[in-house]
Amino acid sequence: MSTETTPAYSPGLAGVIAGETKICSVDPNSGLLYRGYDIHEMASQASFEEVAYLLINGELPDGKQLAQFTRQIAAERTLPHPVIEMLRLLPRSTHPMDMLRTGVSMLGSFDKELNDYSHGANLHKAIRLIARVSTLVTDGWRISQSEEPLPERPDLTQAGNFFYKLNGAVPQDWQIRMLDTIFILYADHEFNASTFAARVTASTLADMYAAVTSACATLKGPLHGGANEESMKMLEEIGTPDRAEAWLKKKLAAKDKIMGFGHRVYKKGDSRVPVMREIGRDLGQRTGKEQWIPICEKLEEVMDREKHLCANVDLYAAPVFWMLGFAPELNTPLFAASRVAGWCAHVVEQHDNNRLIRPRSLYTGPPARPYHGVSSDGAASKRR
Ligand code: COA
C-alpha cells in the first residue's frame, strides 16, 4: 500500500507559496514593497540605479555606494563585439524579445565568472546583466532598423542611456525622470512567471545567464510581459474613447481575453496603475496625444461594471511608452530592461540558499496497461 499522501492541487499554482523571499512583497489589496520600502515613495523619489542596488544588495546605498554602482553599470554597458555581430546575423524581422533572449544566452560565454556561484561573483554578474540587457535592446533595435549601434554616454543614467542609445538624442530631464519611474515600477514583483522561471533554472545550480535567458523567454508571452505590446494594438484598434465601450462589450461577448486586465494576485487593483495612469495623463498633455488615457479609463469603467476585473500596469504602460516615442515592439523589452534587476536579485537569493524546485504533477493519463506495440514479442529484433 502506498504511504505517499497526495498534495493539494492548485491549477496554475494559484495561491501556492512556492518559496521564501526577502526581496519583494505583493499585497493582494494593492500594496507593493521592495525590501520593505513602499513602491510609491520610491517611484517618486528614487533612481532606478538606487532601486536596483537595493534589490540585489538588500539595503539602500549611501551616496558613495550609489556613485560606485552607477559607474560599474556604465563600465559594463558595451556589448562584446561578437554579440553585436550575432545581432546582425538575425533576420531583420526578429522580435526584439527574441533578440534579447538570444543575446543574454550568448553573453554568458563572455563572462569569466559564469560558473562561479559565490555571492560576490553573482553580484558582479548582476551588474553586467543590468547594464547589458538594456544595451541588447537598444543595439538590437538599431541593427534591426539598419542603423549602427551608438556608444554609451557615461554621463547619462540607465534611463537616459536607453533613450540616447536608441535614437541618438539626449533626452530631456523630464523624460529621464519618467522612464526612471517606470523602470522602478517594473523592477520586481515577487514570484511572477518570469522570475519563477529564473528561480527554477537557478535552483538546478545553472548559472545566472541561463536563469535570465529562461526569464526573457517567459516574459515574452502575452499573459505576462507581452501584454503591454498587445495592449497598444488594442488601443490603436479602438482609436477613440467613444468607441471603447462598444468595442469592449463585443470582445467580452466573444469571450476574448482583454489585454491589460486581470491579475493573478491583485483583486482590488494593481498597485502600479495609479502612478502609470498619472504619467500617462502628464504625457497626454505634453505630447497632445490626449485620446489614449481616456480610452483606458473608459475600458476600466466598463470592465469593472461588466466583469469586476481591474486594469493591470500593462494597460497604461502601453500608451505611456507610445507617447514617450517607443515602438510597441519595444514595450516588453523595456519591461525586461527593468525587471532584469529583480531577476538577478532572485537568482542571488536562490543560489545563496538553494533547494531544487521540483513540484509534482497530478497524473490524468490512462492507467497502467500492457504494452502491445509494433516492437512487442521481439518483433523488432525479428525485423532487424
Ligand atoms: N479579460 C477577460 N476576462 C478575463 C481576463 C481578461 N483580461 N482576465 C481574467 N478574466 C476572466 C477569465 O476569463 C476567468 O473567467 P471565468 O471564471 O468566467 O472563466 C476569470 O476572469 C479568472 O481568470 P483566469 O484566467 O483564471 O485568471 P488567472 O489568474 O489564471 O490569470 C491573467 C491572470 C493575468 C493571466 C489574466 O487575467 C489575463 O490573461 N489577463 C490578460 C493578460 C494580461 O494583461 N497580462 C498581464 C498581467 S500583469
Tab-separated table of C-alpha atoms and ligand atoms in Angstrom:
chain	number	residue	atom	x	y	z
A	1	MET	CA	0.000	0.000	0.000
A	2	SER	CA	1.365	3.422	-0.943
A	3	THR	CA	2.241	5.624	2.010
A	4	GLU	CA	2.529	8.739	-0.200
A	5	THR	CA	-0.002	11.453	0.643
A	6	THR	CA	-1.491	13.372	-2.272
A	7	PRO	CA	-0.519	17.066	-2.064
A	8	ALA	CA	-3.239	19.649	-2.668
A	9	TYR	CA	-3.518	20.593	-6.327
A	10	SER	CA	-3.918	24.212	-7.455
A	11	PRO	CA	-4.191	24.752	-11.238
A	12	GLY	CA	-1.579	27.226	-12.432
A	13	LEU	CA	-0.074	27.121	-8.901
A	14	ALA	CA	-2.634	29.798	-7.949
A	15	GLY	CA	-2.295	30.701	-4.293
A	16	VAL	CA	0.621	28.289	-3.793
A	17	ILE	CA	3.559	29.536	-1.705
A	18	ALA	CA	6.467	28.222	-3.782
A	19	GLY	CA	9.356	29.689	-1.812
A	20	GLU	CA	10.579	32.370	0.568
A	21	THR	CA	11.932	35.763	-0.434
A	22	LYS	CA	13.163	38.890	1.317
A	23	ILE	CA	13.182	40.905	-1.920
A	24	CYS	CA	9.632	41.947	-2.656
A	25	SER	CA	6.172	41.652	-1.187
A	26	VAL	CA	2.927	41.965	-3.171
A	27	ASP	CA	-0.213	42.693	-1.172
A	28	PRO	CA	-3.394	41.499	-2.953
A	29	ASN	CA	-5.065	44.699	-1.697
A	30	SER	CA	-2.815	46.861	-3.860
A	31	GLY	CA	0.449	47.182	-1.971
A	32	LEU	CA	3.966	46.612	-3.259
A	33	LEU	CA	7.146	46.757	-1.194
A	34	TYR	CA	10.765	46.359	-2.312
A	35	ARG	CA	12.784	45.113	0.681
A	36	GLY	CA	10.209	46.818	2.918
A	37	TYR	CA	10.121	50.157	1.079
A	38	ASP	CA	6.836	51.329	-0.461
A	39	ILE	CA	6.967	51.409	-4.246
A	40	HIS	CA	5.070	54.709	-4.311
A	41	GLU	CA	7.709	56.518	-2.259
A	42	MET	CA	10.480	55.023	-4.370
A	43	ALA	CA	8.729	55.769	-7.685
A	44	SER	CA	8.526	59.483	-6.974
A	45	GLN	CA	11.930	59.946	-5.362
A	46	ALA	CA	14.463	57.206	-6.114
A	47	SER	CA	16.509	56.468	-9.222
A	48	PHE	CA	16.405	53.113	-10.989
A	49	GLU	CA	20.060	52.535	-10.062
A	50	GLU	CA	19.219	53.048	-6.372
A	51	VAL	CA	16.350	50.561	-6.592
A	52	ALA	CA	18.452	48.020	-8.498
A	53	TYR	CA	21.148	48.306	-5.814
A	54	LEU	CA	18.532	47.794	-3.104
A	55	LEU	CA	17.068	44.735	-4.815
A	56	ILE	CA	20.343	42.906	-5.366
A	57	ASN	CA	22.181	44.011	-2.190
A	58	GLY	CA	19.340	44.105	0.333
A	59	GLU	CA	19.840	47.668	1.639
A	60	LEU	CA	19.737	51.152	0.143
A	61	PRO	CA	23.127	52.510	-0.968
A	62	ASP	CA	24.710	55.584	0.601
A	63	GLY	CA	25.890	58.320	-1.778
A	64	LYS	CA	29.328	56.776	-2.303
A	65	GLN	CA	27.952	53.289	-2.906
A	66	LEU	CA	25.382	54.616	-5.377
A	67	ALA	CA	28.028	56.551	-7.311
A	68	GLN	CA	30.245	53.469	-7.481
A	69	PHE	CA	27.333	51.221	-8.539
A	70	THR	CA	26.359	53.713	-11.269
A	71	ARG	CA	29.967	53.774	-12.523
A	72	GLN	CA	30.109	49.973	-12.502
A	73	ILE	CA	26.966	49.747	-14.631
A	74	ALA	CA	28.323	52.370	-17.039
A	75	ALA	CA	31.589	50.425	-17.378
A	76	GLU	CA	29.714	47.246	-18.361
A	77	ARG	CA	27.259	48.684	-20.882
A	78	THR	CA	29.159	47.948	-24.089
A	79	LEU	CA	28.437	44.548	-25.641
A	80	PRO	CA	31.269	42.215	-26.702
A	81	HIS	CA	31.844	42.622	-30.442
A	82	PRO	CA	30.809	39.034	-31.360
A	83	VAL	CA	27.425	39.637	-29.690
A	84	ILE	CA	26.884	42.674	-31.935
A	85	GLU	CA	27.881	40.531	-34.918
A	86	MET	CA	25.380	37.876	-33.848
A	87	LEU	CA	22.610	40.503	-33.686
A	88	ARG	CA	23.475	41.453	-37.281
A	89	LEU	CA	23.060	37.826	-38.384
A	90	LEU	CA	19.467	37.614	-37.177
A	91	PRO	CA	16.686	38.218	-39.724
A	92	ARG	CA	15.535	41.849	-39.589
A	93	SER	CA	12.048	40.614	-38.719
A	94	THR	CA	13.243	39.056	-35.435
A	95	HIS	CA	11.179	40.301	-32.500
A	96	PRO	CA	13.251	42.370	-30.025
A	97	MET	CA	12.370	39.907	-27.235
A	98	ASP	CA	13.845	37.053	-29.301
A	99	MET	CA	16.969	39.124	-29.958
A	100	LEU	CA	17.217	39.791	-26.242
A	101	ARG	CA	16.768	36.152	-25.215
A	102	THR	CA	19.410	35.006	-27.718
A	103	GLY	CA	21.739	37.840	-26.727
A	104	VAL	CA	21.540	37.102	-22.993
A	105	SER	CA	22.266	33.448	-23.660
A	106	MET	CA	25.324	34.354	-25.750
A	107	LEU	CA	26.597	36.911	-23.221
A	108	GLY	CA	27.107	34.088	-20.712
A	109	SER	CA	30.018	32.763	-22.786
A	110	PHE	CA	31.841	36.090	-22.377
A	111	ASP	CA	31.575	36.252	-18.590
A	112	LYS	CA	34.659	34.871	-16.852
A	113	GLU	CA	32.632	34.393	-13.663
A	114	LEU	CA	29.882	32.415	-15.422
A	115	ASN	CA	30.291	29.268	-13.319
A	116	ASP	CA	31.242	30.959	-10.042
A	117	TYR	CA	28.042	30.933	-7.957
A	118	SER	CA	29.548	32.677	-4.935
A	119	HIS	CA	27.594	35.649	-3.611
A	120	GLY	CA	30.296	38.102	-4.740
A	121	ALA	CA	30.548	36.720	-8.277
A	122	ASN	CA	26.772	36.678	-8.608
A	123	LEU	CA	26.637	40.380	-7.676
A	124	HIS	CA	29.223	41.170	-10.393
A	125	LYS	CA	27.163	39.255	-12.965
A	126	ALA	CA	24.006	41.056	-11.842
A	127	ILE	CA	25.660	44.417	-12.570
A	128	ARG	CA	26.763	43.201	-16.023
A	129	LEU	CA	23.298	41.904	-16.823
A	130	ILE	CA	21.532	45.074	-15.655
A	131	ALA	CA	23.863	47.087	-17.897
A	132	ARG	CA	23.782	44.810	-20.934
A	133	VAL	CA	20.135	43.755	-21.135
A	134	SER	CA	19.402	47.408	-21.799
A	135	THR	CA	22.141	47.603	-24.451
A	136	LEU	CA	20.943	44.402	-26.122
A	137	VAL	CA	17.551	46.049	-26.551
A	138	THR	CA	18.837	49.382	-27.859
A	139	ASP	CA	21.645	47.992	-30.075
A	140	GLY	CA	19.443	45.163	-31.316
A	141	TRP	CA	16.717	47.631	-32.251
A	142	ARG	CA	19.094	49.914	-34.147
A	143	ILE	CA	20.548	46.952	-36.055
A	144	SER	CA	17.038	45.733	-36.966
A	145	GLN	CA	16.321	49.251	-38.283
A	146	SER	CA	19.521	49.131	-40.431
A	147	GLU	CA	21.279	51.635	-38.164
A	148	GLU	CA	24.582	51.361	-36.352
A	149	PRO	CA	24.679	50.924	-32.544
A	150	LEU	CA	25.708	54.060	-30.677
A	151	PRO	CA	28.382	54.306	-27.974
A	152	GLU	CA	27.001	54.774	-24.490
A	153	ARG	CA	27.059	58.096	-22.628
A	154	PRO	CA	28.631	57.510	-19.195
A	155	ASP	CA	27.261	60.886	-18.038
A	156	LEU	CA	23.686	59.653	-18.514
A	157	THR	CA	21.799	57.294	-16.216
A	158	GLN	CA	20.439	53.906	-17.204
A	159	ALA	CA	17.149	55.532	-18.253
A	160	GLY	CA	18.972	58.353	-20.069
A	161	ASN	CA	21.134	55.894	-21.952
A	162	PHE	CA	18.108	53.913	-23.022
A	163	PHE	CA	16.759	56.944	-24.883
A	164	TYR	CA	20.150	58.025	-26.175
A	165	LYS	CA	21.339	54.647	-27.408
A	166	LEU	CA	18.017	54.099	-29.156
A	167	ASN	CA	17.769	57.305	-31.165
A	168	GLY	CA	20.973	59.295	-30.637
A	169	ALA	CA	19.267	62.299	-28.997
A	170	VAL	CA	19.983	63.318	-25.410
A	171	PRO	CA	16.586	63.142	-23.663
A	172	GLN	CA	15.142	65.940	-21.592
A	173	ASP	CA	15.276	65.666	-17.808
A	174	TRP	CA	11.541	65.055	-17.502
A	175	GLN	CA	11.764	62.161	-19.977
A	176	ILE	CA	14.582	60.571	-17.984
A	177	ARG	CA	12.618	61.040	-14.743
A	178	MET	CA	9.557	59.384	-16.276
A	179	LEU	CA	11.476	56.384	-17.564
A	180	ASP	CA	13.232	56.104	-14.200
A	181	THR	CA	9.832	55.928	-12.507
A	182	ILE	CA	8.595	53.320	-14.996
A	183	PHE	CA	11.743	51.236	-14.511
A	184	ILE	CA	11.188	51.413	-10.738
A	185	LEU	CA	7.557	50.266	-11.097
A	186	TYR	CA	8.577	47.272	-13.221
A	187	ALA	CA	11.734	46.265	-11.306
A	188	ASP	CA	10.322	43.360	-9.283
A	189	HIS	CA	7.078	41.584	-8.434
A	190	GLU	CA	7.961	38.540	-6.283
A	191	PHE	CA	7.146	35.158	-7.871
A	192	ASN	CA	5.703	36.358	-11.195
A	193	ALA	CA	6.078	33.848	-14.051
A	194	SER	CA	9.420	35.062	-15.450
A	195	THR	CA	11.037	35.404	-12.021
A	196	PHE	CA	9.760	31.977	-11.054
A	197	ALA	CA	11.212	30.570	-14.297
A	198	ALA	CA	14.549	32.212	-13.401
A	199	ARG	CA	14.444	30.701	-9.911
A	200	VAL	CA	13.561	27.222	-11.207
A	201	THR	CA	16.542	27.407	-13.585
A	202	ALA	CA	18.857	28.751	-10.867
A	203	SER	CA	17.657	26.068	-8.446
A	204	THR	CA	19.280	23.385	-10.620
A	205	LEU	CA	22.535	25.305	-9.990
A	206	ALA	CA	22.532	26.541	-13.559
A	207	ASP	CA	24.221	29.939	-13.968
A	208	MET	CA	22.686	33.417	-13.802
A	209	TYR	CA	22.713	33.885	-17.591
A	210	ALA	CA	20.810	30.608	-18.016
A	211	ALA	CA	18.262	31.823	-15.460
A	212	VAL	CA	17.854	35.239	-17.108
A	213	THR	CA	17.524	33.556	-20.519
A	214	SER	CA	14.625	31.489	-19.099
A	215	ALA	CA	13.140	34.662	-17.660
A	216	CYS	CA	13.316	36.519	-21.002
A	217	ALA	CA	11.664	33.573	-22.751
A	218	THR	CA	8.868	33.554	-20.170
A	219	LEU	CA	8.343	37.316	-20.123
A	220	LYS	CA	7.572	37.350	-23.844
A	221	GLY	CA	4.142	35.684	-23.556
A	222	PRO	CA	1.061	37.940	-23.766
A	223	LEU	CA	-0.336	36.649	-20.470
A	224	HIS	CA	2.785	38.105	-18.805
A	225	GLY	CA	5.130	40.820	-20.131
A	226	GLY	CA	3.896	40.569	-23.712
A	227	ALA	CA	0.602	42.105	-22.558
A	228	ASN	CA	1.991	45.645	-22.831
A	229	GLU	CA	2.637	45.220	-26.566
A	230	GLU	CA	-0.766	43.615	-27.121
A	231	SER	CA	-2.468	46.407	-25.138
A	232	MET	CA	-1.140	49.003	-27.578
A	233	LYS	CA	-2.534	47.036	-30.549
A	234	MET	CA	-5.888	47.006	-28.760
A	235	LEU	CA	-5.836	50.764	-28.064
A	236	GLU	CA	-4.926	51.520	-31.686
A	237	GLU	CA	-7.801	49.318	-32.869
A	238	ILE	CA	-10.229	51.195	-30.605
A	239	GLY	CA	-8.839	54.554	-31.722
A	240	THR	CA	-11.072	56.994	-29.802
A	241	PRO	CA	-12.695	56.997	-26.321
A	242	ASP	CA	-16.243	56.981	-27.693
A	243	ARG	CA	-15.606	53.620	-29.390
A	244	ALA	CA	-14.206	51.915	-26.273
A	245	GLU	CA	-17.418	50.670	-24.641
A	246	ALA	CA	-18.915	49.048	-27.750
A	247	TRP	CA	-15.543	47.536	-28.677
A	248	LEU	CA	-15.110	46.023	-25.240
A	249	LYS	CA	-18.641	44.634	-24.977
A	250	LYS	CA	-18.232	42.921	-28.347
A	251	LYS	CA	-14.953	41.323	-27.237
A	252	LEU	CA	-16.413	40.204	-23.921
A	253	ALA	CA	-19.436	38.694	-25.692
A	254	ALA	CA	-16.984	36.721	-27.835
A	255	LYS	CA	-15.266	35.585	-24.580
A	256	ASP	CA	-11.973	37.189	-25.668
A	257	LYS	CA	-9.239	37.938	-23.137
A	258	ILE	CA	-8.732	41.691	-22.810
A	259	MET	CA	-5.069	42.609	-22.578
A	260	GLY	CA	-4.035	44.782	-19.642
A	261	PHE	CA	-6.818	43.482	-17.388
A	262	GLY	CA	-6.859	40.903	-14.618
A	263	HIS	CA	-4.103	39.748	-12.314
A	264	ARG	CA	-3.269	36.538	-10.503
A	265	VAL	CA	-2.598	38.285	-7.177
A	266	TYR	CA	-4.259	41.723	-7.210
A	267	LYS	CA	-8.017	41.555	-6.930
A	268	LYS	CA	-8.689	45.144	-5.827
A	269	GLY	CA	-6.380	46.885	-8.270
A	270	ASP	CA	-2.748	46.795	-9.345
A	271	SER	CA	-0.636	48.980	-7.025
A	272	ARG	CA	1.336	50.324	-10.012
A	273	VAL	CA	-1.655	51.523	-12.044
A	274	PRO	CA	-2.283	54.907	-10.355
A	275	VAL	CA	1.327	56.029	-10.905
A	276	MET	CA	1.368	54.813	-14.517
A	277	ARG	CA	-2.020	56.464	-15.185
A	278	GLU	CA	-0.699	59.784	-13.855
A	279	ILE	CA	2.380	59.548	-16.090
A	280	GLY	CA	0.026	58.863	-18.989
A	281	ARG	CA	-2.088	61.963	-18.246
A	282	ASP	CA	1.029	64.107	-17.987
A	283	LEU	CA	2.356	62.732	-21.272
A	284	GLY	CA	-1.002	63.240	-22.964
A	285	GLN	CA	-0.784	66.967	-22.174
A	286	ARG	CA	2.879	67.264	-23.106
A	287	THR	CA	2.512	65.445	-26.446
A	288	GLY	CA	-1.031	66.494	-27.364
A	289	LYS	CA	-1.956	62.804	-27.738
A	290	GLU	CA	-4.823	63.074	-25.315
A	291	GLN	CA	-7.029	60.224	-26.529
A	292	TRP	CA	-5.119	57.254	-25.064
A	293	ILE	CA	-5.685	57.687	-21.332
A	294	PRO	CA	-9.436	58.393	-21.696
A	295	ILE	CA	-9.723	55.176	-23.760
A	296	CYS	CA	-8.012	53.238	-20.950
A	297	GLU	CA	-10.255	54.891	-18.348
A	298	LYS	CA	-13.388	54.019	-20.301
A	299	LEU	CA	-12.203	50.405	-20.622
A	300	GLU	CA	-11.543	50.319	-16.865
A	301	GLU	CA	-15.044	51.625	-16.119
A	302	VAL	CA	-16.802	49.119	-18.413
A	303	MET	CA	-14.598	46.183	-17.359
A	304	ASP	CA	-15.347	46.883	-13.701
A	305	ARG	CA	-19.074	47.062	-14.406
A	306	GLU	CA	-19.241	44.008	-16.670
A	307	LYS	CA	-16.620	41.641	-15.198
A	308	HIS	CA	-15.396	43.154	-11.903
A	309	LEU	CA	-11.872	42.971	-13.290
A	310	CYS	CA	-9.210	45.626	-12.639
A	311	ALA	CA	-6.641	47.037	-15.017
A	312	ASN	CA	-3.047	45.938	-14.567
A	313	VAL	CA	0.067	48.049	-15.123
A	314	ASP	CA	0.440	46.920	-18.744
A	315	LEU	CA	-2.756	48.672	-19.851
A	316	TYR	CA	-1.313	52.097	-19.029
A	317	ALA	CA	2.306	51.211	-19.839
A	318	ALA	CA	1.311	50.736	-23.482
A	319	PRO	CA	0.235	54.339	-24.241
A	320	VAL	CA	2.925	55.708	-21.920
A	321	PHE	CA	5.664	54.008	-23.951
A	322	TRP	CA	3.991	55.102	-27.189
A	323	MET	CA	3.857	58.739	-26.078
A	324	LEU	CA	7.496	58.540	-24.949
A	325	GLY	CA	8.313	57.663	-28.550
A	326	PHE	CA	8.952	53.914	-28.308
A	327	ALA	CA	7.683	51.468	-30.956
A	328	PRO	CA	5.197	48.942	-29.456
A	329	GLU	CA	7.599	46.024	-30.127
A	330	LEU	CA	9.903	47.645	-27.555
A	331	ASN	CA	7.280	47.597	-24.772
A	332	THR	CA	8.158	44.154	-23.415
A	333	PRO	CA	11.935	44.674	-23.844
A	334	LEU	CA	11.570	47.927	-21.846
A	335	PHE	CA	9.917	45.856	-19.117
A	336	ALA	CA	12.863	43.408	-19.291
A	337	ALA	CA	15.411	46.249	-19.073
A	338	SER	CA	13.964	46.979	-15.652
A	339	ARG	CA	12.887	43.523	-14.424
A	340	VAL	CA	16.406	42.178	-15.001
A	341	ALA	CA	17.283	43.795	-11.653
A	342	GLY	CA	14.613	41.699	-9.943
A	343	TRP	CA	15.540	38.535	-11.837
A	344	CYS	CA	19.190	38.880	-10.788
A	345	ALA	CA	18.259	39.611	-7.161
A	346	HIS	CA	16.158	36.431	-7.106
A	347	VAL	CA	18.963	34.339	-8.623
A	348	VAL	CA	21.376	35.660	-5.980
A	349	GLU	CA	18.843	34.790	-3.261
A	350	GLN	CA	18.172	31.342	-4.762
A	351	HIS	CA	21.862	30.454	-5.048
A	352	ASP	CA	22.608	31.757	-1.553
A	353	ASN	CA	20.089	29.349	-0.011
A	354	ASN	CA	19.334	26.792	-2.670
A	355	ARG	CA	16.931	23.914	-2.797
A	356	LEU	CA	15.923	22.337	-6.116
A	357	ILE	CA	12.454	23.493	-7.184
A	358	ARG	CA	10.731	20.346	-8.370
A	359	PRO	CA	6.972	20.066	-7.797
A	360	ARG	CA	4.800	17.030	-8.540
A	361	SER	CA	2.069	16.654	-11.138
A	362	LEU	CA	-1.360	15.114	-10.956
A	363	TYR	CA	-1.360	12.267	-13.478
A	364	THR	CA	-4.537	12.236	-15.608
A	365	GLY	CA	-3.440	9.788	-18.325
A	366	PRO	CA	-4.502	6.151	-18.843
A	367	PRO	CA	-3.996	3.623	-16.025
A	368	ALA	CA	-1.159	1.069	-16.240
A	369	ARG	CA	-1.684	-1.216	-19.275
A	370	PRO	CA	0.290	-3.949	-21.062
A	371	TYR	CA	2.496	-2.989	-23.972
A	372	HIS	CA	1.345	-4.354	-27.377
A	373	GLY	CA	3.310	-2.071	-29.739
A	374	VAL	CA	4.908	-2.912	-33.085
A	375	SER	CA	8.065	-3.962	-31.270
A	376	SER	CA	6.337	-6.307	-28.765
A	377	ASP	CA	7.103	-10.072	-28.639
A	378	GLY	CA	10.546	-9.469	-30.099
A	379	ALA	CA	9.055	-8.241	-33.400
A	380	ALA	CA	11.683	-5.519	-33.611
A	381	SER	CA	14.604	-7.948	-33.338
A	382	LYS	CA	12.972	-10.259	-35.920
A	383	ARG	CA	12.693	-7.303	-38.360
A	384	ARG	CA	16.395	-6.475	-37.966
B	1	COA	N1	-10.151	39.550	-19.998
B	1	COA	C1	-11.307	38.876	-19.899
B	1	COA	N2	-11.565	38.001	-18.909
B	1	COA	C2	-10.606	37.810	-18.005
B	1	COA	C3	-9.395	38.487	-18.045
B	1	COA	C4	-9.170	39.382	-19.097
B	1	COA	N3	-8.030	40.046	-19.207
B	1	COA	N4	-8.625	38.093	-17.020
B	1	COA	C5	-9.345	37.206	-16.347
B	1	COA	N5	-10.539	37.020	-16.937
B	1	COA	C6	-11.606	36.145	-16.511
B	1	COA	C7	-11.341	34.738	-17.026
B	1	COA	O1	-11.906	34.507	-18.283
B	1	COA	C8	-11.994	33.925	-15.951
B	1	COA	O2	-13.385	33.954	-16.137
B	1	COA	P1	-14.278	32.632	-15.891
B	1	COA	O3	-14.091	32.311	-14.428
B	1	COA	O4	-15.628	33.075	-16.270
B	1	COA	O5	-13.695	31.579	-16.784
B	1	COA	C9	-11.704	34.707	-14.669
B	1	COA	O6	-11.569	36.061	-15.093
B	1	COA	C10	-10.428	34.267	-13.989
B	1	COA	O7	-9.357	34.400	-14.921
B	1	COA	P2	-8.109	33.454	-15.009
B	1	COA	O8	-7.561	33.490	-16.406
B	1	COA	O9	-8.421	32.094	-14.451
B	1	COA	O10	-7.136	34.181	-14.017
B	1	COA	P3	-5.622	33.889	-13.883
B	1	COA	O11	-5.226	34.315	-12.530
B	1	COA	O12	-5.309	32.492	-14.289
B	1	COA	O13	-4.953	34.830	-14.991
B	1	COA	C11	-4.050	36.675	-16.068
B	1	COA	C12	-4.377	36.032	-14.724
B	1	COA	C13	-3.217	37.910	-15.813
B	1	COA	C14	-3.225	35.697	-16.918
B	1	COA	C15	-5.355	37.029	-16.798
B	1	COA	O14	-6.068	37.959	-16.047
B	1	COA	C16	-5.116	37.524	-18.205
B	1	COA	O15	-4.988	36.713	-19.131
B	1	COA	N6	-5.013	38.876	-18.408
B	1	COA	C17	-4.727	39.426	-19.718
B	1	COA	C18	-3.248	39.433	-19.976
B	1	COA	C19	-2.533	40.456	-19.153
B	1	COA	O16	-2.912	41.606	-19.093
B	1	COA	N7	-1.422	40.036	-18.549
B	1	COA	C20	-0.590	40.895	-17.738
B	1	COA	C21	-0.691	40.508	-16.313
B	1	COA	S1	0.162	41.672	-15.265
